[in-house]
Coordinates of C-alpha atoms and ligand atoms in Angstrom, one line a residue:
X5 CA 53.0 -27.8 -88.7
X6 CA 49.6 -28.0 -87.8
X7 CA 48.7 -30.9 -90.0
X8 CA 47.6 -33.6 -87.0
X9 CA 49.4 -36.6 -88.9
X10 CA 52.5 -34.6 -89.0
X11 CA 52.4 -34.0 -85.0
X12 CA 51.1 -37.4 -83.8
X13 CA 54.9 -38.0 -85.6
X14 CA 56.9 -36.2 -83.8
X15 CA 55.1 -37.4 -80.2
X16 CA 57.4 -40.4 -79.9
X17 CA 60.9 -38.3 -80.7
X18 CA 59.2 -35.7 -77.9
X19 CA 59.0 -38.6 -75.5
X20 CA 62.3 -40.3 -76.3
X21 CA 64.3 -37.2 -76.0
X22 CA 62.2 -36.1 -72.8
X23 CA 63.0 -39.3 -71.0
X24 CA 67.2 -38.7 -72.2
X25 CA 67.1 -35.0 -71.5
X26 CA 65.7 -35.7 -67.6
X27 CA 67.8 -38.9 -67.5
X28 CA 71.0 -36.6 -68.0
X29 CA 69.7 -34.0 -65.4
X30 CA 69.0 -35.9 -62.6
X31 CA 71.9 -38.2 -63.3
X32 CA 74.3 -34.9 -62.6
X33 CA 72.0 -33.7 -59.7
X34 CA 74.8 -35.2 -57.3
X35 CA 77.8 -33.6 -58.9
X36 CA 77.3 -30.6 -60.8
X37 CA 76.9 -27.4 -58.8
X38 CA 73.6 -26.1 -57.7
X39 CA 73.4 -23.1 -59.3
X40 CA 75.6 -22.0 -62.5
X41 CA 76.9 -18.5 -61.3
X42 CA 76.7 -17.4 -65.3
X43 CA 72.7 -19.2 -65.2
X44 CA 71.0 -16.0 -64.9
X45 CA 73.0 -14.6 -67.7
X46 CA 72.3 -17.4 -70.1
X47 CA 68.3 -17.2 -69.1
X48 CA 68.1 -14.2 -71.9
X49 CA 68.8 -16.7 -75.0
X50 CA 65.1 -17.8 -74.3
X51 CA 63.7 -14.2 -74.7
X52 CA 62.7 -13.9 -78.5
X53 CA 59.2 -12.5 -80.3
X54 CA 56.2 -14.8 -80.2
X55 CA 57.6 -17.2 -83.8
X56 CA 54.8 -16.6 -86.7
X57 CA 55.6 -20.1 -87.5
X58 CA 56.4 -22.6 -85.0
X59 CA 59.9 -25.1 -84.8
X60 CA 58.4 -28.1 -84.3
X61 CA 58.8 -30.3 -81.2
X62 CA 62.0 -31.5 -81.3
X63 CA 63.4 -28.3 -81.6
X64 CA 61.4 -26.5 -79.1
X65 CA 62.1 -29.2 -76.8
X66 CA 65.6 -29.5 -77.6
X67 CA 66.4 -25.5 -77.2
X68 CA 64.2 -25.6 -73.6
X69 CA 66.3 -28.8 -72.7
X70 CA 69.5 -27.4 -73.2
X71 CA 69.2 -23.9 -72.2
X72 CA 66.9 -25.3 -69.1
X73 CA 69.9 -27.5 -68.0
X74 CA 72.5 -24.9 -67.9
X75 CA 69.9 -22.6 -66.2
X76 CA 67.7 -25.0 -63.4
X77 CA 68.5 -24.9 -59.6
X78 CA 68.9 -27.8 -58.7
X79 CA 67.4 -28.2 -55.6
X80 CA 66.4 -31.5 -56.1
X81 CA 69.6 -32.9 -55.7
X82 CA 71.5 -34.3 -52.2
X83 CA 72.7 -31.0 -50.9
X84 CA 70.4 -28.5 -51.4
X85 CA 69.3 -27.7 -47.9
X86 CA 67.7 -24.2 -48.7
X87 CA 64.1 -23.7 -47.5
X88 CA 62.3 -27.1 -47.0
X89 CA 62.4 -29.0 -50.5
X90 CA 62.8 -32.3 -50.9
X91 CA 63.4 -34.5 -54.1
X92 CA 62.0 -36.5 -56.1
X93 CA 62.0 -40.2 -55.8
X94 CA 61.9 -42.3 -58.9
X95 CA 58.2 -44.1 -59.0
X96 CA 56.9 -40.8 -58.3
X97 CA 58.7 -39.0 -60.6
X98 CA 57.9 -41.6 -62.9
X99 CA 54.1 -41.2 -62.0
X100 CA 54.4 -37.8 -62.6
X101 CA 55.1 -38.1 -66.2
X102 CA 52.3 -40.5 -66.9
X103 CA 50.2 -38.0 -64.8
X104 CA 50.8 -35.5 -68.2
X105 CA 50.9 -38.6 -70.4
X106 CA 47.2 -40.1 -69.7
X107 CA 45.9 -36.2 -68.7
X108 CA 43.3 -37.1 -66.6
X109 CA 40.7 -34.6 -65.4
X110 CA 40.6 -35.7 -61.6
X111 CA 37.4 -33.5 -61.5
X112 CA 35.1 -35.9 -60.8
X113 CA 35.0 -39.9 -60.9
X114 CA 32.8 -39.5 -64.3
X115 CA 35.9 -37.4 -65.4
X116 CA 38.2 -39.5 -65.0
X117 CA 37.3 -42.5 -62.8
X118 CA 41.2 -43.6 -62.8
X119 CA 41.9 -40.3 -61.1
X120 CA 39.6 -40.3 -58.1
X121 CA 40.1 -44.1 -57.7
X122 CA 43.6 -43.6 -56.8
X123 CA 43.3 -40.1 -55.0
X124 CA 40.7 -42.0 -52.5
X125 CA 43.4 -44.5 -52.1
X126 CA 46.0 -42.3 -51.7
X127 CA 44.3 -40.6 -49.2
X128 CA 43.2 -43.6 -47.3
X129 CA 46.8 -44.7 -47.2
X130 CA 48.2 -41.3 -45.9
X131 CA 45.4 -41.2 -43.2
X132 CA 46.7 -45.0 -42.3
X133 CA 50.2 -43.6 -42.5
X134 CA 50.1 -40.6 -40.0
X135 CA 47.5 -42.4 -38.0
X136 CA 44.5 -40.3 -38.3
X137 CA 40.8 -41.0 -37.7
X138 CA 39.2 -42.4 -40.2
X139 CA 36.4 -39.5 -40.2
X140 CA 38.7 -37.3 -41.5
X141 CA 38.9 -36.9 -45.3
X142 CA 41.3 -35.6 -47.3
X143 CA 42.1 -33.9 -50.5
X144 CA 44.6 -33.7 -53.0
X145 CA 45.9 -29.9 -53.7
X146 CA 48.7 -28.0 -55.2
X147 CA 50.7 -27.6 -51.3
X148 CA 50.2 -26.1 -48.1
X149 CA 49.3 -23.1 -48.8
X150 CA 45.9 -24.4 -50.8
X151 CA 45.8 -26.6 -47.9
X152 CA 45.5 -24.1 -45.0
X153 CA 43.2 -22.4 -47.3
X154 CA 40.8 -25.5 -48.0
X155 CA 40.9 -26.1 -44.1
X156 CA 40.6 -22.7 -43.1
X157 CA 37.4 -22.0 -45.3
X158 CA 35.9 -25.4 -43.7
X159 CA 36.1 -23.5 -40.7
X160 CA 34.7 -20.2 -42.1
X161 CA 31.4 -22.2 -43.1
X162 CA 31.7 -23.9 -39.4
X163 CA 32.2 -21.1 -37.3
X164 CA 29.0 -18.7 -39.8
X165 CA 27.2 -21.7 -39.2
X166 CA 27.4 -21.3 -35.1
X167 CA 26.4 -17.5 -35.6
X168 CA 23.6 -18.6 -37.3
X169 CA 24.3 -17.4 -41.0
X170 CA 26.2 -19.2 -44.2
X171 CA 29.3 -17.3 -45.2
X172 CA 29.5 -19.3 -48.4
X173 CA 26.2 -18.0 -49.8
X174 CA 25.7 -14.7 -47.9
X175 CA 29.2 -13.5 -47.6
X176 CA 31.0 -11.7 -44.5
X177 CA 29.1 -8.3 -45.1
X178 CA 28.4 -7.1 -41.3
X179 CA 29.7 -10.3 -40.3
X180 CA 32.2 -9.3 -37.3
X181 CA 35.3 -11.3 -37.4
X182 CA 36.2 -14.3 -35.9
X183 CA 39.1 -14.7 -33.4
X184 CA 41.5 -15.9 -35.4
X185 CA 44.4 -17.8 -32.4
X186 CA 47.9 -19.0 -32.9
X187 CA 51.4 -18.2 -31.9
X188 CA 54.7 -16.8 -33.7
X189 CA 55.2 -19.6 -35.7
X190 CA 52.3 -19.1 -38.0
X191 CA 53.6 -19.7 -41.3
X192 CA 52.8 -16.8 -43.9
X193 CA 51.1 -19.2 -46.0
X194 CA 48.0 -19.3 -43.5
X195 CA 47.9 -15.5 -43.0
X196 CA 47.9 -15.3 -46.9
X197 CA 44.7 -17.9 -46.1
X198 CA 43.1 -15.6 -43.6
X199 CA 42.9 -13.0 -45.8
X200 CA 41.6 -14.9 -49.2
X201 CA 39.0 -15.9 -46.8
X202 CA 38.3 -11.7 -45.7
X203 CA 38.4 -12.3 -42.6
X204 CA 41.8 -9.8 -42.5
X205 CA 45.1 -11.1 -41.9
X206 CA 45.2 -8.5 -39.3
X207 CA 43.2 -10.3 -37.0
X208 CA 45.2 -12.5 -36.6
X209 CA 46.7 -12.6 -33.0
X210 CA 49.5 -14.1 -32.1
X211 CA 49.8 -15.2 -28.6
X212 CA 53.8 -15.2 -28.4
X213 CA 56.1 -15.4 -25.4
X214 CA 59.6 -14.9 -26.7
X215 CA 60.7 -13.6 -30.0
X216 CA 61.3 -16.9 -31.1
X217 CA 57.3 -17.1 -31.4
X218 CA 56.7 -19.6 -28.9
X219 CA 53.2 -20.1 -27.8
X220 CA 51.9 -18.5 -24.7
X221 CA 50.0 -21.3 -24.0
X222 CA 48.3 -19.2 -20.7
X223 CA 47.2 -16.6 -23.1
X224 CA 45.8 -19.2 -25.3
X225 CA 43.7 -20.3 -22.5
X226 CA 42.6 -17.7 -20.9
X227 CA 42.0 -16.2 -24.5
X228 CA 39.5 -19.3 -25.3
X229 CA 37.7 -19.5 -22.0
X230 CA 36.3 -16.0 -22.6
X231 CA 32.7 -15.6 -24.0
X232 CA 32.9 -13.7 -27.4
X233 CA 30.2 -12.5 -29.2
X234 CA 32.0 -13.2 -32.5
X235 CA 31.3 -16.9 -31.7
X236 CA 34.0 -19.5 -31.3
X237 CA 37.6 -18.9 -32.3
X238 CA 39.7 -20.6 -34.5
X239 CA 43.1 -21.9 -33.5
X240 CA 45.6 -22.3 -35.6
X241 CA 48.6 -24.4 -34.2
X242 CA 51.6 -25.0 -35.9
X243 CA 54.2 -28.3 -36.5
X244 CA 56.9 -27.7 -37.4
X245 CA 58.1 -24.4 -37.8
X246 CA 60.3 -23.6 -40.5
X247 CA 63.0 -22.3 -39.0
X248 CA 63.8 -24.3 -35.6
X249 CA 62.0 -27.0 -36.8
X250 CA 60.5 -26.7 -33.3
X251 CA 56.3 -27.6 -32.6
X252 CA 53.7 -25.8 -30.5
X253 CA 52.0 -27.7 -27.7
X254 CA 49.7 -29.8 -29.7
X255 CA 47.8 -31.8 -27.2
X256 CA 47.4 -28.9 -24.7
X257 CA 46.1 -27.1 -27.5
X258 CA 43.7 -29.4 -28.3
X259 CA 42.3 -30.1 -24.9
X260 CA 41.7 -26.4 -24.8
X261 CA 39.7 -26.5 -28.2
X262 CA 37.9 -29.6 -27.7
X263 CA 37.0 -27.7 -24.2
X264 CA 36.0 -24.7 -25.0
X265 CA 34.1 -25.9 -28.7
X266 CA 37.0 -23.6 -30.9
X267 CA 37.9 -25.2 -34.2
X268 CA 41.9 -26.6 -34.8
X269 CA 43.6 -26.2 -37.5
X270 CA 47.4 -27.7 -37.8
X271 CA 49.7 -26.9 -40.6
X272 CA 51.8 -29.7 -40.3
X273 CA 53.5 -29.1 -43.9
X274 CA 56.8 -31.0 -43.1
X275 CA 56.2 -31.0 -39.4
X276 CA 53.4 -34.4 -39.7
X277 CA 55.7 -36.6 -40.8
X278 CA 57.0 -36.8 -37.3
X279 CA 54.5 -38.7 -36.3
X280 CA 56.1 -41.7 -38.3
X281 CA 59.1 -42.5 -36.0
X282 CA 59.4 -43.5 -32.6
X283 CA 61.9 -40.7 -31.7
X284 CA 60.0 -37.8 -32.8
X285 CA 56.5 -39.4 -32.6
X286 CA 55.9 -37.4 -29.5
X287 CA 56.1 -33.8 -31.4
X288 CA 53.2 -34.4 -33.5
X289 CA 50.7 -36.0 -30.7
X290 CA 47.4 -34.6 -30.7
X291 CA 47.3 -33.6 -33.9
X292 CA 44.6 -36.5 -33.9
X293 CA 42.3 -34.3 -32.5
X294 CA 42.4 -31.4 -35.2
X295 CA 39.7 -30.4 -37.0
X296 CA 41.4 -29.7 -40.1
X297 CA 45.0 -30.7 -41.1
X298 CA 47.6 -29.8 -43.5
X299 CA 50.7 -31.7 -44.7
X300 CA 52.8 -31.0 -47.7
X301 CA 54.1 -33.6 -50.4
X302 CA 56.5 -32.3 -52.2
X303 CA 58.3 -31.8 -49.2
X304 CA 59.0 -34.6 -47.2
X305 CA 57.3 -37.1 -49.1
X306 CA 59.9 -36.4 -52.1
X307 CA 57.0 -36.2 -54.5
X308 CA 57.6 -33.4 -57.9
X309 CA 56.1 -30.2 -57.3
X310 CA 53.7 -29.4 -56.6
X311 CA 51.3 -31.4 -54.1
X312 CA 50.3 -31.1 -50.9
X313 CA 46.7 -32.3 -48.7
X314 CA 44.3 -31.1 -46.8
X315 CA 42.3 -33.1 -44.2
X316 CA 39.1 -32.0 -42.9
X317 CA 36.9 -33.9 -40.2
X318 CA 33.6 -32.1 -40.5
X319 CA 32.3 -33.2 -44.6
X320 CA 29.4 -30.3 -44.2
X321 CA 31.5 -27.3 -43.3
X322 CA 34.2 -28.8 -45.7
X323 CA 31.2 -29.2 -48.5
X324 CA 29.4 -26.3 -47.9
X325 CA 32.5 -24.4 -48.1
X326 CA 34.0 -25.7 -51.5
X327 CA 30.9 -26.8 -53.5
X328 CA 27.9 -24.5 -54.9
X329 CA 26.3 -28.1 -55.0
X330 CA 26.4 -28.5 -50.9
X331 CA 27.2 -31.8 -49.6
X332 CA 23.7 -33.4 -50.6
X333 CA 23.5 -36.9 -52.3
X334 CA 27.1 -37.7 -51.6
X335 CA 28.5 -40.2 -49.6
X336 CA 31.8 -38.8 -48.0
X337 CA 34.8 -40.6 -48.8
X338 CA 33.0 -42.9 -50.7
X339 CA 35.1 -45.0 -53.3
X340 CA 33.1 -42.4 -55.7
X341 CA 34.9 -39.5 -55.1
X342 CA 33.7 -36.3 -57.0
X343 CA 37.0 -34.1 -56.2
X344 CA 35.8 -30.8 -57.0
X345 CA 33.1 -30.6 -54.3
X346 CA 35.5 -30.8 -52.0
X347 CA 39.1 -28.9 -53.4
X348 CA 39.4 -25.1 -54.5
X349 CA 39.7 -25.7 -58.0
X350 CA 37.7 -27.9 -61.3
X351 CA 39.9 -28.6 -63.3
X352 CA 42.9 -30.4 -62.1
X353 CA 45.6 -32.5 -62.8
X354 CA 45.3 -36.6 -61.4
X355 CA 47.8 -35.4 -58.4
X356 CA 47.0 -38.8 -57.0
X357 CA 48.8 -40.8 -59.4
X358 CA 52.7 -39.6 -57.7
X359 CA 51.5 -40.2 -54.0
X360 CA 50.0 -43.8 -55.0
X361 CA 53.2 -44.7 -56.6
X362 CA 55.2 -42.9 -53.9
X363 CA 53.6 -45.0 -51.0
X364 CA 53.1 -48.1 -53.3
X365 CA 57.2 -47.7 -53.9
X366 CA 57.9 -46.7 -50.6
X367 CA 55.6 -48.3 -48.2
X368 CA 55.1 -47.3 -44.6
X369 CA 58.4 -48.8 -44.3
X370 CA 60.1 -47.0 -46.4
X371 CA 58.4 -43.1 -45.7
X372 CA 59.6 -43.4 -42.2
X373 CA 63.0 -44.2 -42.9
X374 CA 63.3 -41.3 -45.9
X375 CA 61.7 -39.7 -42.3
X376 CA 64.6 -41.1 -40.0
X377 CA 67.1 -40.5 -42.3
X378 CA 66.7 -36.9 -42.7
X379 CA 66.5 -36.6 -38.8
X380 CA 69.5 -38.7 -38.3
X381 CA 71.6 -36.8 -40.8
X382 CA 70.4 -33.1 -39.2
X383 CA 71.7 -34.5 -36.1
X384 CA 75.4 -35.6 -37.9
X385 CA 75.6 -32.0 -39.7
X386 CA 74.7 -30.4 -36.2
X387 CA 76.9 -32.4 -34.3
X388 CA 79.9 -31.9 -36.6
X389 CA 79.6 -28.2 -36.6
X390 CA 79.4 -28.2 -32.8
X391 CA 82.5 -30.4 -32.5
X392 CA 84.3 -27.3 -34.5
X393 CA 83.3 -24.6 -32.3
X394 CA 80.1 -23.3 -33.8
X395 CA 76.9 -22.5 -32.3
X396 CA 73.7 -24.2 -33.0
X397 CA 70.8 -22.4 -31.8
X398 CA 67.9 -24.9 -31.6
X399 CA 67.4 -28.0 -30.5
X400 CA 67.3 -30.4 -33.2
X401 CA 64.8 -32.1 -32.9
X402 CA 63.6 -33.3 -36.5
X403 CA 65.1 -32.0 -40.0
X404 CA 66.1 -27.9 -39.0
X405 CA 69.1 -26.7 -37.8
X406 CA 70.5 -23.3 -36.9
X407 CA 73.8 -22.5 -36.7
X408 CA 75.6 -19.0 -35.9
X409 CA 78.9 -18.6 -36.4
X410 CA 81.6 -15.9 -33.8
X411 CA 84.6 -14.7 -35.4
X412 CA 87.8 -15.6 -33.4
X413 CA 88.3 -12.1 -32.1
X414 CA 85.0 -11.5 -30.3
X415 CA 83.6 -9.5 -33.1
X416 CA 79.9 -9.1 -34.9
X417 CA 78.2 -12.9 -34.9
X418 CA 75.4 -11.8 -37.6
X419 CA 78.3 -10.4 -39.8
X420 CA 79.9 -13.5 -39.3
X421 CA 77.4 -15.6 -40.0
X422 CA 76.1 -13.5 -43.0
X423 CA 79.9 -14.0 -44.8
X424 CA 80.1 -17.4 -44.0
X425 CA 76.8 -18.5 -45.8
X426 CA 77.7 -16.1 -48.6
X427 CA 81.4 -18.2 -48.9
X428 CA 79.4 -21.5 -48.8
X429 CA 77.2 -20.5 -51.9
X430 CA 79.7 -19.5 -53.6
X431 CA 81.7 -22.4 -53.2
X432 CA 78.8 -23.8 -54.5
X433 CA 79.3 -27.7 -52.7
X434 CA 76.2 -27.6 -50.8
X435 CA 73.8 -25.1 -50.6
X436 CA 71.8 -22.9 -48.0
X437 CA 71.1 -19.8 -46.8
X438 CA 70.2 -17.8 -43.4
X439 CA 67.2 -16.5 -41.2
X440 CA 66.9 -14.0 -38.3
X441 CA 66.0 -16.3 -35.3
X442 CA 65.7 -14.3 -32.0
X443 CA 66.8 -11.5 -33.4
X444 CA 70.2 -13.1 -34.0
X445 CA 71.3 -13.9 -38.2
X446 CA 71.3 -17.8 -38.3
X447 CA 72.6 -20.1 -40.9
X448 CA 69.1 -22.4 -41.7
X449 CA 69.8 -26.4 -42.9
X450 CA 67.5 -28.5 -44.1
X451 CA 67.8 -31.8 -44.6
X452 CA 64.4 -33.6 -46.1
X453 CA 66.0 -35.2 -49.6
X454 CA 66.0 -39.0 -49.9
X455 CA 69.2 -38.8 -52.0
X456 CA 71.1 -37.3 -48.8
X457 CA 73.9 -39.5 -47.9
X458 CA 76.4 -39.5 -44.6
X459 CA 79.1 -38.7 -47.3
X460 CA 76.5 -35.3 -48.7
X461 CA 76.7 -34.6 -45.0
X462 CA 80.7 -35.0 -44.5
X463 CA 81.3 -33.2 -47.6
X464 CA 78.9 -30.4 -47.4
X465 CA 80.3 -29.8 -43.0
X466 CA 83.6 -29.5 -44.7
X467 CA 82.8 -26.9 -47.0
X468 CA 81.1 -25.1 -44.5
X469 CA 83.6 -24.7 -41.9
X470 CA 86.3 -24.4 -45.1
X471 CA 84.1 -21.1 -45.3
X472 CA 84.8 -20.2 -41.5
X473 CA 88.6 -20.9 -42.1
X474 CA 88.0 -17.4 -44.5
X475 CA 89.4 -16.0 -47.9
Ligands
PLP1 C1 56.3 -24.8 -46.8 C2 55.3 -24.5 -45.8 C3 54.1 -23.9 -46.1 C4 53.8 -23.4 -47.5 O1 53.7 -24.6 -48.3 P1 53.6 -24.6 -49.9 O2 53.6 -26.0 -50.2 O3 54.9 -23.8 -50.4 O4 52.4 -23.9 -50.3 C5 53.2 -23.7 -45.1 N1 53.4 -24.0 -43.8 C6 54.6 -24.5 -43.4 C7 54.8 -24.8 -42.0 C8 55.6 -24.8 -44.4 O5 56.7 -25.3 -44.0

């Protein structure tokens, strides 16, 4: 089997039955249930020993195939609105696979050339796209979490560098830690940051003023206008949070940190993409002035998983951090890109090629109406459930709603609405699941696929209050 004739063979059966096996699945994304109830069950038939001798391709591809079919979520297709996936959209799934197909090392341009030429572009285009300065630079990483961390260690080197030492070469020994600002909707994915940084997740404060997590934007203030001997703080605001879909004050954060020299960071993992249409534009103003951004792609851009971006403004704290090599010699954001002075990893997959095609596909065009689209369908599901009788909790104002559900006679609302999203899975039409917003259990829908139609919609709000009808 190892005989390299033998295996350059079999690389054109691997393709052809590839391309058929994910033809079928995404063909039956629309119809066939999310998730087979006996799927966990059948996941055993792939335990075995490590073979002594291999199958060969085709049948190692044809057993994961199969078995992978009856076994995958598939939360790629129309009514999946757990969490905040989206899909993926065909030139970007399709770029995917030539992604694996040409392998290209987009560690550097004299890696692969190919690779950074079209991550610069890609990343030129999305700064054009969400309207950004063009001082800003961004990278390519794995999602938002990578993200938050490749801007938040930009701001570690920043803020050492106002003390007076270099965290990236001396380390935090002695160092005291930095205020570390933001409110209840800091997503766990930037603690997790905070503390692969050491700086300690628990100094992180959050400046809250309900238990919804809303900024207390006087606290902020009054916070930041303080002298601190542990030098300037960073602020971390958030847009889009992932339950209510709902935004801190951007641009009265950002006059704040622009006034009182703290560094912004915005994790804008779904919540950017409001900046693309008119009726949610407002939401996401000010993120202009960050100092370092984050934005996920395999969210609302529809790309595969995984892929998200980072954008930094300052290329010496965002070099310094990342590279052993510093910033020196390089031009920043030249159309020589050397990715890994400026991303967490060496090594990497061409992540570029599925956001080129995606935008190439798409246009600007075409990413604010996938944008629109989800918004105007959030608002259809919302307003149909409210037209039966059931509470929606937030104001809808992008792709998030929340929705709690009474029983007839008065009774417990979070039992309610815990039965009720337990009947929808298992009908299995749509699916979802809940959250604990305000203290109160809350049905959470999601609506960021480009497959999504009105009908998804109609279908999956009649299945839903089916569930309320009961048994
Ligand atoms: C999804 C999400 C994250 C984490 O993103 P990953 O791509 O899963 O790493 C971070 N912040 C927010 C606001 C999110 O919605």
């Amino acid at each position: 089997m190892t005989d390299p004739l033998e295996l350059r063979g079999e690389l054109e059966q691997a393709l052809s039955l590839a391309a058929r096996e994910a033809a079928a699945y995404t063909g039956g994304l629309a119809e066939e249930p999310v998730l087979d109830p006996a799927a966990e069950g059948l996941l055993d038939g792939f335990e075995a020993p490590l073979p002594e001798h291999g199958s060969g391709a085709i049948e190692a591809l044809t057993e994961l195939a199969g078995r992978g079919r009856q076994t995958a979520t598939r939360s790629s297709g129309p009514r999946f609105f757990h969490f905040v996936m989206g899909g993926t959209t065909p030139a970007a799934l399709g770029a995917d696979w030539l992604t694996s197909a040409f392998d290209q090392v987009a560690y550097a341009w004299a890696s692969s050339p190919l690779g950074s030429k079209l991550e610069g572009i890609a990343v030129r285009w999305l700064r054009d796209l969400f309207e950004l300065p063009e001082e800003f630079a961004g990278v390519l990483v794995s999602g938002a979490t990578m993200a938050n961390f490749t801007g938040l260690i930009a701001a570690r080197s920043w803020w050492a560098q106002q003390l007076g030492f270099d965290a990236d070469e001396a380390g935090l020994a002695g160092a005291a830690a930095p205020r570390i600002l933001s409110s209840g909707y800091l997503h766990p994915s930037a603690a997790q940051a905070i503390g692969m940084l050491g700086f300690g997740r628990a100094n992180i404060r959050r400046l809250s003023r309900d238990s919804a997590g809303r900024l207390d934007l006087e606290a902020l203030a009054a916070e930041l206008a303080e002298p601190h001997a542990e030098g300037p703080a960073i602020v971390i605001a958030n847009a889009g949070e992932v339950n209510a879909g709902d935004f801190d004050p951007i641009e009265a954060i950002a006059r704040l940190t622009r006034e009182h020299g703290a560094w912004l960071h915005v994790d804008g993992a779904f919540g950017l993409f409001a900046r693309l249409a008119p009726e949610s534009r407002h939401l996401g103003a000010g993120i202009e002035h960050a100092d370092s951004i984050t934005v996920d792609a395999h969210k609302w851009l529809n790309v595969p998983y995984d892929c998200g971006y980072a954008f930094v403004r300052d290329p010496s704290a965002h070099a310094d951090a990342l590279s052993p090599l510093g910033a020196a010699y390089i031009v920043y954001g030249s159309a020589e890109r050397d990715e890994f002075r400026w991303v967490p990893e060496f090594s990497r997959r061409a992540r570029g090629f599925p956001t080129y095609a995606a935008l190439r596909s798409l246009g600007r065009v075409g990413v604010r109406e996938m944008v629109e689209g989800g918004c105007r369908l959030a608002t259809r599901m919302a307003d149909g459930l409210r037209g039966s009788g059931v509470e929606i909790l937030n104001d809808v104002v992008l792709d998030q709603i929340l929705a709690r559900f009474h029983p007839a006679d008065g009774g417990d609302a979070d039992a309610c609405t815990r039965q009720v999203i337990s009947r929808v899975q298992a009908d299995g039409t749509c699916w979802l699941s809940g959250t604990t917003w305000h203290g109160m259990a809350a049905m959470r829908i999601s609506i960021v696929n480009w497959s999504t139609t009105e009908e998804d919609i109609d279908r999956s709000l009649a299945a839903i209050l089916e569930a309320v009808r009961g048994e």
